[in-house]
Coordinates of C-alpha atoms and ligand atoms in Angstrom, one line a residue:
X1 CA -17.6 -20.6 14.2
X2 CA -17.0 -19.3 10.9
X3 CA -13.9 -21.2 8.9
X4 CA -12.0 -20.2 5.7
X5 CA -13.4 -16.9 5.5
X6 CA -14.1 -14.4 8.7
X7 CA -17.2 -12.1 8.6
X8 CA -18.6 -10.6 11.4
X9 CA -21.4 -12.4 13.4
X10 CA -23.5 -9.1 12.0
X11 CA -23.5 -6.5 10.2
X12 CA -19.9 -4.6 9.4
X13 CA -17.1 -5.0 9.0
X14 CA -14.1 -3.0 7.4
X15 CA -10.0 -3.5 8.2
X16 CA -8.3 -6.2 10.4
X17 CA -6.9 -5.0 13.3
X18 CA -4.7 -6.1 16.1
X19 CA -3.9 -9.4 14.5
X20 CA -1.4 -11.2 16.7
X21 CA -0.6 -14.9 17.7
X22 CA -0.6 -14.6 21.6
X23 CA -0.4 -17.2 24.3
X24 CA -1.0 -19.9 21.6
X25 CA -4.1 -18.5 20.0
X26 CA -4.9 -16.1 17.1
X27 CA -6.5 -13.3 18.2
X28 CA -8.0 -11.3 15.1
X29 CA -9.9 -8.0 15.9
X30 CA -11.4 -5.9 13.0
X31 CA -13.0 -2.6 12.3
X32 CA -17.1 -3.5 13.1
X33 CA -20.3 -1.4 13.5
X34 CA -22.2 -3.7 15.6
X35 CA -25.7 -1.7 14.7
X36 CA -26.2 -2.0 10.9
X37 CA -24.6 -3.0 7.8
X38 CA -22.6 0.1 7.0
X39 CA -19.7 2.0 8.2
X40 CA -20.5 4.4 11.3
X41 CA -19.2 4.8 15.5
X42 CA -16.1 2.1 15.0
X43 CA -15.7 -0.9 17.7
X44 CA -13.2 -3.5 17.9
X45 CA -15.0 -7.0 16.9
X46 CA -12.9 -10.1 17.9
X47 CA -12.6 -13.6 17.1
X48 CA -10.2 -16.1 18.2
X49 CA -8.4 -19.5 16.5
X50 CA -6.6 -21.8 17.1
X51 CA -5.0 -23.0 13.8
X52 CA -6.3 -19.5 11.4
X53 CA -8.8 -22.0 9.9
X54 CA -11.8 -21.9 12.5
X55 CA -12.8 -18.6 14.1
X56 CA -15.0 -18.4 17.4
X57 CA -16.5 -14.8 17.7
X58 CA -15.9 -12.8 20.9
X59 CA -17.7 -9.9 22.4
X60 CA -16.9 -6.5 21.4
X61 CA -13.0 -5.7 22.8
X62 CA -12.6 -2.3 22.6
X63 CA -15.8 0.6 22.2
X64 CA -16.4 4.5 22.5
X65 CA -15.4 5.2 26.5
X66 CA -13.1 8.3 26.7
X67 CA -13.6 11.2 25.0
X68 CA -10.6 11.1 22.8
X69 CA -12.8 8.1 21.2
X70 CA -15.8 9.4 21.9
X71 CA -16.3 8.9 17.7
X72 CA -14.5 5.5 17.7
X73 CA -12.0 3.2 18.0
X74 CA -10.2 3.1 14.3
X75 CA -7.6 1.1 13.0
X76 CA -4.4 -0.5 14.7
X77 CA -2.2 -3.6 15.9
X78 CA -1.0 -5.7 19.0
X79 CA 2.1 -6.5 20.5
X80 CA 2.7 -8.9 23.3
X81 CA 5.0 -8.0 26.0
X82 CA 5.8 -9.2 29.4
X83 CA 2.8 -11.6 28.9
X84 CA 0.5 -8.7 28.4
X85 CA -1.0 -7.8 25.4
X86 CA -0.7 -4.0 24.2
X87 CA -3.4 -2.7 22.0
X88 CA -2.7 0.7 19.9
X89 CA -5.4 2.0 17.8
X90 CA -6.7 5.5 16.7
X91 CA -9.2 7.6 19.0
X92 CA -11.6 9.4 16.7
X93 CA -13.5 12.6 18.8
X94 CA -15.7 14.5 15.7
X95 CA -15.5 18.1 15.7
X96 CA -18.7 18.6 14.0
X97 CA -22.3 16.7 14.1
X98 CA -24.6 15.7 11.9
X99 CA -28.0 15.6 14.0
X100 CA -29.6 13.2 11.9
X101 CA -26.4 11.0 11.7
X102 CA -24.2 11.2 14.8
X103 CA -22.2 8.0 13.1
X104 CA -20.6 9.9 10.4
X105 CA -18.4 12.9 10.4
X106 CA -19.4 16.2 8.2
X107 CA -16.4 17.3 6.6
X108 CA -13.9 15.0 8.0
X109 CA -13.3 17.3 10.7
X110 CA -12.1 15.0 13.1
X111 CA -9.1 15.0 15.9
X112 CA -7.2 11.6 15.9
X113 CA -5.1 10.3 18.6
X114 CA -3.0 7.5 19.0
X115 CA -4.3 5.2 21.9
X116 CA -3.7 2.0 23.8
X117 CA -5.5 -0.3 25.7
X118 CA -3.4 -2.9 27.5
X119 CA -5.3 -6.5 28.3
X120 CA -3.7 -8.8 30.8
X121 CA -4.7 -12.2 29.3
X122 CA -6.2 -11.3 25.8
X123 CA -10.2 -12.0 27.1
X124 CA -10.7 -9.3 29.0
X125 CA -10.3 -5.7 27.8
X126 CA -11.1 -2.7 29.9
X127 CA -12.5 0.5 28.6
X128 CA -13.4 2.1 31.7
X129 CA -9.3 2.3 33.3
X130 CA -6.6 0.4 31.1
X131 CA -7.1 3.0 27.5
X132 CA -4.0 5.8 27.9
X133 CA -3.0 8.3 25.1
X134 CA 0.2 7.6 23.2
X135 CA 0.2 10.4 20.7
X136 CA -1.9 13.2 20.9
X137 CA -3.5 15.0 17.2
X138 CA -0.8 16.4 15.6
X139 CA -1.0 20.2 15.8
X140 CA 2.5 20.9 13.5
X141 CA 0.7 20.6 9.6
X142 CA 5.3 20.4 8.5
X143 CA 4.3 16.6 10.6
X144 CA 1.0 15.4 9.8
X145 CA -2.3 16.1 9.4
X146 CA -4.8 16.5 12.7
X147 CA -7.4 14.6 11.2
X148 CA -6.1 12.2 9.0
X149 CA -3.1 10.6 11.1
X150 CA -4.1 7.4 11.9
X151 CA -3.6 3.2 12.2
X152 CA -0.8 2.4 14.7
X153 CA 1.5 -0.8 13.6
X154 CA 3.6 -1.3 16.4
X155 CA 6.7 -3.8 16.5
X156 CA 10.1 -4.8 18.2
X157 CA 13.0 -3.4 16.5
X158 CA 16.8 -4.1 17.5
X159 CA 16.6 -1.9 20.3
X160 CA 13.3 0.2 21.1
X161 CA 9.8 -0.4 19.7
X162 CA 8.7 1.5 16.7
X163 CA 5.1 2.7 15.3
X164 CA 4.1 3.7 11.8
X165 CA 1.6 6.3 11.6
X166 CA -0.7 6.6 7.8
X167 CA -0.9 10.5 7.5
X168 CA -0.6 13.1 5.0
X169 CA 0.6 16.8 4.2
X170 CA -1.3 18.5 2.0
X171 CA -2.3 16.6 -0.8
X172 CA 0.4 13.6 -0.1
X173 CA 0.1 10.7 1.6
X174 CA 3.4 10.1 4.2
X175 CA 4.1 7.6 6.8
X176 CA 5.3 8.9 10.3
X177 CA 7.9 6.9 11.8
X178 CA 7.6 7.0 16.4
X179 CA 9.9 5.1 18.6
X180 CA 9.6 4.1 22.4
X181 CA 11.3 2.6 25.1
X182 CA 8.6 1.4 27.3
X183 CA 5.3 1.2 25.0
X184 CA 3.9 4.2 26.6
X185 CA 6.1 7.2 25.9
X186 CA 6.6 7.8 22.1
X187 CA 8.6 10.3 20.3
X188 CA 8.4 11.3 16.3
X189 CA 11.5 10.4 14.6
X190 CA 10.6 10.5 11.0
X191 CA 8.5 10.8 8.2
X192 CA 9.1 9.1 3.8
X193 CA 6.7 9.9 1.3
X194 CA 6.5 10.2 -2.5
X195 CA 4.9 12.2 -4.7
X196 CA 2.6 10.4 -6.8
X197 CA 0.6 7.9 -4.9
X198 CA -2.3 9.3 -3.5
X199 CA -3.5 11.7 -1.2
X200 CA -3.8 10.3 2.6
X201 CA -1.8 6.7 3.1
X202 CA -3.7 4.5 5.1
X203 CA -2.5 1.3 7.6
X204 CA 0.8 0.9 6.8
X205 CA 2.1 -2.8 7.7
X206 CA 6.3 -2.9 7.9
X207 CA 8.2 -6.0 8.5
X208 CA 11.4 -8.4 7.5
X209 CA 10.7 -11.4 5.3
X210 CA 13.4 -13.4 3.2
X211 CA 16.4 -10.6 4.0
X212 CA 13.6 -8.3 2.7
X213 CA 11.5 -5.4 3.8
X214 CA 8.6 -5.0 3.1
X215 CA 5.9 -2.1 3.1
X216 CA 2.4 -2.6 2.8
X217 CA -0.2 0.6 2.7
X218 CA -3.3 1.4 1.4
X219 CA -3.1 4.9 -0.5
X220 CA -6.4 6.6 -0.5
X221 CA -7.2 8.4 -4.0
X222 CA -4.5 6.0 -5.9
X223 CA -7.0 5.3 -8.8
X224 CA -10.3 7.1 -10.8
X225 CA -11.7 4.2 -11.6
X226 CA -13.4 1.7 -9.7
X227 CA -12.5 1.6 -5.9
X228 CA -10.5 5.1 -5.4
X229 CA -8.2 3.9 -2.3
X230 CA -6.0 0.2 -3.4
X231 CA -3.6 -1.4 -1.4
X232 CA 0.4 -1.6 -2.4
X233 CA 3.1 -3.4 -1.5
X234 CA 7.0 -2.9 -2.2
X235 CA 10.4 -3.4 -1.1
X236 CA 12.0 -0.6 1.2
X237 CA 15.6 0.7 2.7
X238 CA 15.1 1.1 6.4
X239 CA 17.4 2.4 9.0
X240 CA 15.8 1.5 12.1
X241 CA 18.0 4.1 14.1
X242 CA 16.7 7.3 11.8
X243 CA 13.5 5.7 11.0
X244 CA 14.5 6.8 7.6
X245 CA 12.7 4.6 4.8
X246 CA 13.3 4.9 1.2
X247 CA 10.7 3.9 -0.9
X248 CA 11.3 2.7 -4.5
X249 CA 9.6 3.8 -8.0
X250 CA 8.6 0.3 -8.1
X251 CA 5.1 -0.7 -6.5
X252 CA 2.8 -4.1 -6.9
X253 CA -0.7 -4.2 -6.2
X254 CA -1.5 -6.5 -3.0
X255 CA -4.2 -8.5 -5.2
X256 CA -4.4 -7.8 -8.5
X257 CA -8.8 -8.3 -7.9
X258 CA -8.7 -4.8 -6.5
X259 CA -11.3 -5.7 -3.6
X260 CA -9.1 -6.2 -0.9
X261 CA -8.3 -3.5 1.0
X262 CA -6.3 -1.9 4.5
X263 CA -4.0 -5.7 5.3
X264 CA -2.1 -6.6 7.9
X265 CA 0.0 -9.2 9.2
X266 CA 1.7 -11.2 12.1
X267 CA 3.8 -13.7 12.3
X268 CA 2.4 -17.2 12.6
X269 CA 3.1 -20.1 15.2
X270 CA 6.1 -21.2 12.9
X271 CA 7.5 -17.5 12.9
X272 CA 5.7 -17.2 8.9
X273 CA 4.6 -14.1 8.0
X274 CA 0.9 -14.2 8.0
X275 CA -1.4 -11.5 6.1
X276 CA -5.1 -10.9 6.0
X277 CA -7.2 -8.3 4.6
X278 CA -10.8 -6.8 4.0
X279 CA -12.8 -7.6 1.2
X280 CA -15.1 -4.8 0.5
X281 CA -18.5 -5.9 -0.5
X282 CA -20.9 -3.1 -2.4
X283 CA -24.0 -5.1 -1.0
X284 CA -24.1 -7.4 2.3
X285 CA -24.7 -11.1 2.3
X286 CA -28.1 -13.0 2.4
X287 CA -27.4 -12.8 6.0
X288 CA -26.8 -9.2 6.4
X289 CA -23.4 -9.1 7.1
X290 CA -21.1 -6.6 4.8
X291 CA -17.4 -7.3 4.6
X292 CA -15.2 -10.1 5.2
X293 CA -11.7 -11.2 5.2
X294 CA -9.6 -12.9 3.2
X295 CA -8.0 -16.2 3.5
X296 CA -4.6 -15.8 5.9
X297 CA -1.4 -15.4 3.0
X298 CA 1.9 -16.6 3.8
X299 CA 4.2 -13.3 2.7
X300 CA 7.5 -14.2 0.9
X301 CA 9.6 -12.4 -1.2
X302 CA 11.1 -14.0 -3.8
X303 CA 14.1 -12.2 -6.7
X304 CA 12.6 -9.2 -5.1
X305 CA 8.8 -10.1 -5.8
X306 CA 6.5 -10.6 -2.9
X307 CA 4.2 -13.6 -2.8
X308 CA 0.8 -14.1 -1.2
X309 CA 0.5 -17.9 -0.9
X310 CA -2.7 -19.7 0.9
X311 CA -1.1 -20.7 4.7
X312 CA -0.2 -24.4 5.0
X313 CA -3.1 -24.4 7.4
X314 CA -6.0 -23.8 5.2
X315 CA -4.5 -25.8 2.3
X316 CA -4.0 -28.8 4.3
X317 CA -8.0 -28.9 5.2
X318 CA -9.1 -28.5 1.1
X319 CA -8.1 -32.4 0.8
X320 CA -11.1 -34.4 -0.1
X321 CA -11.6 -34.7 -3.8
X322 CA -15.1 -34.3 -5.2
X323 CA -16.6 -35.0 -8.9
X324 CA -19.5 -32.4 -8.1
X325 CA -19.0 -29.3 -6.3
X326 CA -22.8 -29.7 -4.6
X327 CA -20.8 -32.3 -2.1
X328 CA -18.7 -29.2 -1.5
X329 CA -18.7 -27.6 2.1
X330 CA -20.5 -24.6 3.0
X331 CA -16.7 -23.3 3.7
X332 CA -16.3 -23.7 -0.2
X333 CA -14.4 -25.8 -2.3
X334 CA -10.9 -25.5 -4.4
X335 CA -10.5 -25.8 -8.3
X336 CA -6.9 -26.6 -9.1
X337 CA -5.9 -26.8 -12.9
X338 CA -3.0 -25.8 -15.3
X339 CA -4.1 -23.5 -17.9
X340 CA -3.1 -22.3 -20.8
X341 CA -3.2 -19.7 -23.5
X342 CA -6.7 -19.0 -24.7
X343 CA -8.5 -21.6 -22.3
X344 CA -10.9 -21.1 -19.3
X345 CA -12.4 -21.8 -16.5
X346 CA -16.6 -20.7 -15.6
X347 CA -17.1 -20.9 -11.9
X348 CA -21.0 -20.6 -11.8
X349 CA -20.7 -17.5 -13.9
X350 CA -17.2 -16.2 -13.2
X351 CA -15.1 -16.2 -15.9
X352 CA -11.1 -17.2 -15.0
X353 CA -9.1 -17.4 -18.8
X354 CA -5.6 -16.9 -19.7
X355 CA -4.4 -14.6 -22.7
X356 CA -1.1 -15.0 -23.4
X357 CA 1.0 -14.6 -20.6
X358 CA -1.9 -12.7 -18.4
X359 CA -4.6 -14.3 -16.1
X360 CA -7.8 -12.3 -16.5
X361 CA -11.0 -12.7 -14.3
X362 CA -14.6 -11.3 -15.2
X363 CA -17.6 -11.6 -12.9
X364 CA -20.1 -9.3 -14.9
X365 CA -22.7 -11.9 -14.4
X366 CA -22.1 -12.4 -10.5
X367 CA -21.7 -9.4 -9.2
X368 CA -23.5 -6.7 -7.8
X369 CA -21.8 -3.3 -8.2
X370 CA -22.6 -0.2 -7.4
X371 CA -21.1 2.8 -9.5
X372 CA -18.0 2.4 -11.2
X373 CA -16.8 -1.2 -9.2
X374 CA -15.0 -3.0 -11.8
X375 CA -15.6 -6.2 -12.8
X376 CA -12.9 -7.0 -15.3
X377 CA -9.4 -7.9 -14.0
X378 CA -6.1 -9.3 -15.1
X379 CA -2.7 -10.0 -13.8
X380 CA 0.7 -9.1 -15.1
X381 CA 2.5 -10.8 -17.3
X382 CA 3.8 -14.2 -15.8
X383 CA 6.6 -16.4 -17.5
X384 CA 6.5 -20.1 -17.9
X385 CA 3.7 -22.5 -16.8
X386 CA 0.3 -21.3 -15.2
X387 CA -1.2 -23.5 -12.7
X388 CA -4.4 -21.7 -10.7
X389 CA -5.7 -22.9 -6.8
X390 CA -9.1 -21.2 -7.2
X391 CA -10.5 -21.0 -3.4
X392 CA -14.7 -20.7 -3.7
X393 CA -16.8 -19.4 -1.0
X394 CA -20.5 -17.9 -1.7
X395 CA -18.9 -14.2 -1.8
X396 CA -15.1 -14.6 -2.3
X397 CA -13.0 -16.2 -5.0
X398 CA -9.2 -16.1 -4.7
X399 CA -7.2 -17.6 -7.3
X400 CA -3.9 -18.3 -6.7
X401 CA -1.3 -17.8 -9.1
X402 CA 1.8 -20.6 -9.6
X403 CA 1.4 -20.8 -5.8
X404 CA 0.8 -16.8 -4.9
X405 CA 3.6 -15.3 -7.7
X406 CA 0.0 -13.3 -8.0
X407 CA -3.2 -13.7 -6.4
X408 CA -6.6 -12.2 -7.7
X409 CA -10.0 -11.9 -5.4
X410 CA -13.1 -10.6 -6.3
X411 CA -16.2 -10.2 -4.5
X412 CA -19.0 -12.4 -5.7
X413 CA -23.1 -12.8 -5.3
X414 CA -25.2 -15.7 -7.0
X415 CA -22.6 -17.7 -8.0
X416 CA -24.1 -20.4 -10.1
X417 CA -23.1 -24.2 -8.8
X418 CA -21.4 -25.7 -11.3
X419 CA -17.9 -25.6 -12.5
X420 CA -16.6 -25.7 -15.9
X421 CA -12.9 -26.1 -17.2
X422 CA -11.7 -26.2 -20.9
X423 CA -8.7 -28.6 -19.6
X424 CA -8.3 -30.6 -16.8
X425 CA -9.4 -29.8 -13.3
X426 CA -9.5 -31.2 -10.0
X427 CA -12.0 -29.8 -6.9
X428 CA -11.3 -30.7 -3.5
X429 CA -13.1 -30.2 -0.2
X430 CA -12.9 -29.8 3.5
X431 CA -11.9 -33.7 4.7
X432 CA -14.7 -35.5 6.0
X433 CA -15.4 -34.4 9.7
X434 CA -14.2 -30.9 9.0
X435 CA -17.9 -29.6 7.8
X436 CA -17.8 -25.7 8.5
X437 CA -20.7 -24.9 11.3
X438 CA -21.1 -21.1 10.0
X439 CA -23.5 -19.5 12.6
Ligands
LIG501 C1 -9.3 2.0 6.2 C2 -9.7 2.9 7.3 C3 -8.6 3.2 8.3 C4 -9.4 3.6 9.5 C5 -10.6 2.7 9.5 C6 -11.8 3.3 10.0 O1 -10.3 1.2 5.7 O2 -10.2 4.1 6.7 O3 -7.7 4.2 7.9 O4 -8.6 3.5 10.7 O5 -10.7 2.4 8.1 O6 -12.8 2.4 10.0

């Protein structure tokens, strides 16, 4: 069991996938390489909950078995229908080897199709005769791209079911908009785009929230600095019958910590919107697993600004208040506080302050970068009162904004155990009885 924060039982892990609440259970797959640390052949890893607070790992679902995904089985989503779940991810077949590294692709010269797998109870998931094409590449270059067309989200709309495709033309990232009547037959409505964000859009995420819609996507090539590819979010026109989608000027980044990368989200139990995403780590843990996931955010949107705000779930469990964070669980420990101009907060070497009307976070001393990962971060500017929820675990802290107005993760290693507060704080941990059993 791993609780608060999902890695992998080993090695890697990138994006979420197929995230979906389904015959009263959370099932959560995600991007894995089962045989090392590091990206290479994608599988499905899968773990299961039954409250988004305590995962229990799985086998493998879904693994290399047809030639279309002879390469791997990349990013994509779940729907549930007629009691069945149906799983759509991208079928990766390279076009060219590398001899000495038949995990990675030379040149990106890869065809993707659009696949599915349909399980009939969510346990048992058959390579061998239930994976069928649902797109093939895309040969027409005015569409898409034949390589880089990719990550199925797949949902009910008013009257058919639609799928979102990240792809590009050119130089520019696009989404491509499919529609279906029966989950199995699909046919290219649409495409949006604009100009200036990037070169290939990755794992788009659409859905209703609040009267709202919202788009979620994770442009690669969005920044020169630091991690290239950064997640977005914004508020869209969408006419379901067209597929036609405009996008506003107006973006926000998903975290403003810059770590988490390729969300997505379902809706919860209590029909919340529910969003989790990879945290990229430049080194893997003491254990040997790289990557992990977040902490499940309800989404809301709010004057026409979306909020990320810890799910009831997991804030419910952080209730017993300690003096000394080394009675904290293994899971971690919260640091809640007001702050204000010019004070801060040292948690075992990360630095959380306030200037002004900004939050800013530096980890310079617990961190372990490679290249040009930054380690300096700060917010936008906020109006009124700060209050922080800092959520601790050994590699990820995600402070919470005024209850998720912003949120800001980073990645840490060697976190000192002590905390350290100009003003006032309180630290609460998992209730008695609760104690995280991480394997
Ligand atoms: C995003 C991504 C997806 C792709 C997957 C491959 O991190 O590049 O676009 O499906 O990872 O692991």
């Amino acid at each position: 069991m791993d609780k608060i924060h999902l890695k992998a039982p080993k090695n890697w892990i990138n994006d979420p996938n197929g995230f979906i609440y389904y015959k009263g259970k959370y099932h959560l797959f995600y991007q894995h390489f089962p045989y090392e640390p590091r990206w290479g052949t994608m599988h499905w890893g899968h773990a299961v909950s039954d409250d988004l607070v305590s995962w229990e790992h799985k086998d493998i679902a879904l693994f290399p078995s047809k030639s279309a995904d002879r390469n791997g089985c990349f990013s994509g989503s779940a729907v549930e229908h007629d009691g069945k779940m149906y799983i759509y991810y991208t079928g990766v077949r390279y076009l060219t080897e590398n001899p000495e590294d038949i995990h990675t692709c030379p040149g990106d010269n890869f065809a993707s199709s659009q696949m599915m797998l349909i399980s009939d109870d969510g346990e048992k998931f058959d390579n061998m005769n239930r994976k069928f094409t649902a797109v093939e590449p895309i040969k027409d270059t005015a569409v898409g791209s034949y390589s880089d067309t990719r990550d199925p989200k797949v949902w009910r709309g008013k009257n058919a079911w639609y799928m979102v495709l990240g792809s590009r033309s050119g130089r520019k990232g696009r989404l491509l908009f499919y529609k279906s009547a029966d989950l199995k037959n699909w046919e290219y409505v649409n495409f949006t785009t604009r100009g200036d964000l990037g070169f290939m859009w990755e794992c788009p995420d659409y859905f209703e929230v609040d009267g709202a819609r919202v788009l979620i996507f994770s442009p690669m090539g969005i920044s020169d600095v630091g991690y290239q590819n950064l997640s977005v979010c914004m508020t869209v026109d969408f006419d379901e019958e067209q597929c036609e989608m405009k996008l506003p000027d107006k973006y926000e980044m998903l975290d403003c910590g810059l770590d988490l990368y390729a969300p997505q989200s379902t809706t919860d139990a209590a029909g919340r919107r529910v969003m989790v995403a990879w945290a990229r780590m430049p080194e893997p843990d003491e254990r040997g697993r790289n990557g992990m996931f977040c902490i499940p955010r309800v989404v809301s949107v709010k004057n026409s600004h979306i909020f990320f705000s810890v799910h009831p779930n997991i804030e419910k469990k952080f209730s017993r208040r300690i003096s000394d964070i080394n009675a904290a669980d293994k899971a971690g420990y919260r640091v809640s506080l007001d702050i204000n101009d010019g004070e801060r907060v040292d948690i075992g070497g990360y630095i959380i302050s306030r200037a002004g009307k900004k939050i800013r976070a530096d980890r310079t001393n617990v961190f372990r970068g490679h290249g040009e990962i930054k380690t300096e971060f700060e917010t936008p500017e906020i109006n009124g009162g700060i209050h922080l929820d800092i959520y601790v675990d050994e590699n990820l802290i995600e402070t919470y904004i005024n209850g998720g107005e912003y949120v800001l993760s980073n990645v840490v290693y060697d976190l000192g155990k002590y905390v350290r507060a100009d003003g006032k704080c309180e630290i609460f941990t998992l209730a008695k009885g609760e104690e995280n059993e991480k394997i």
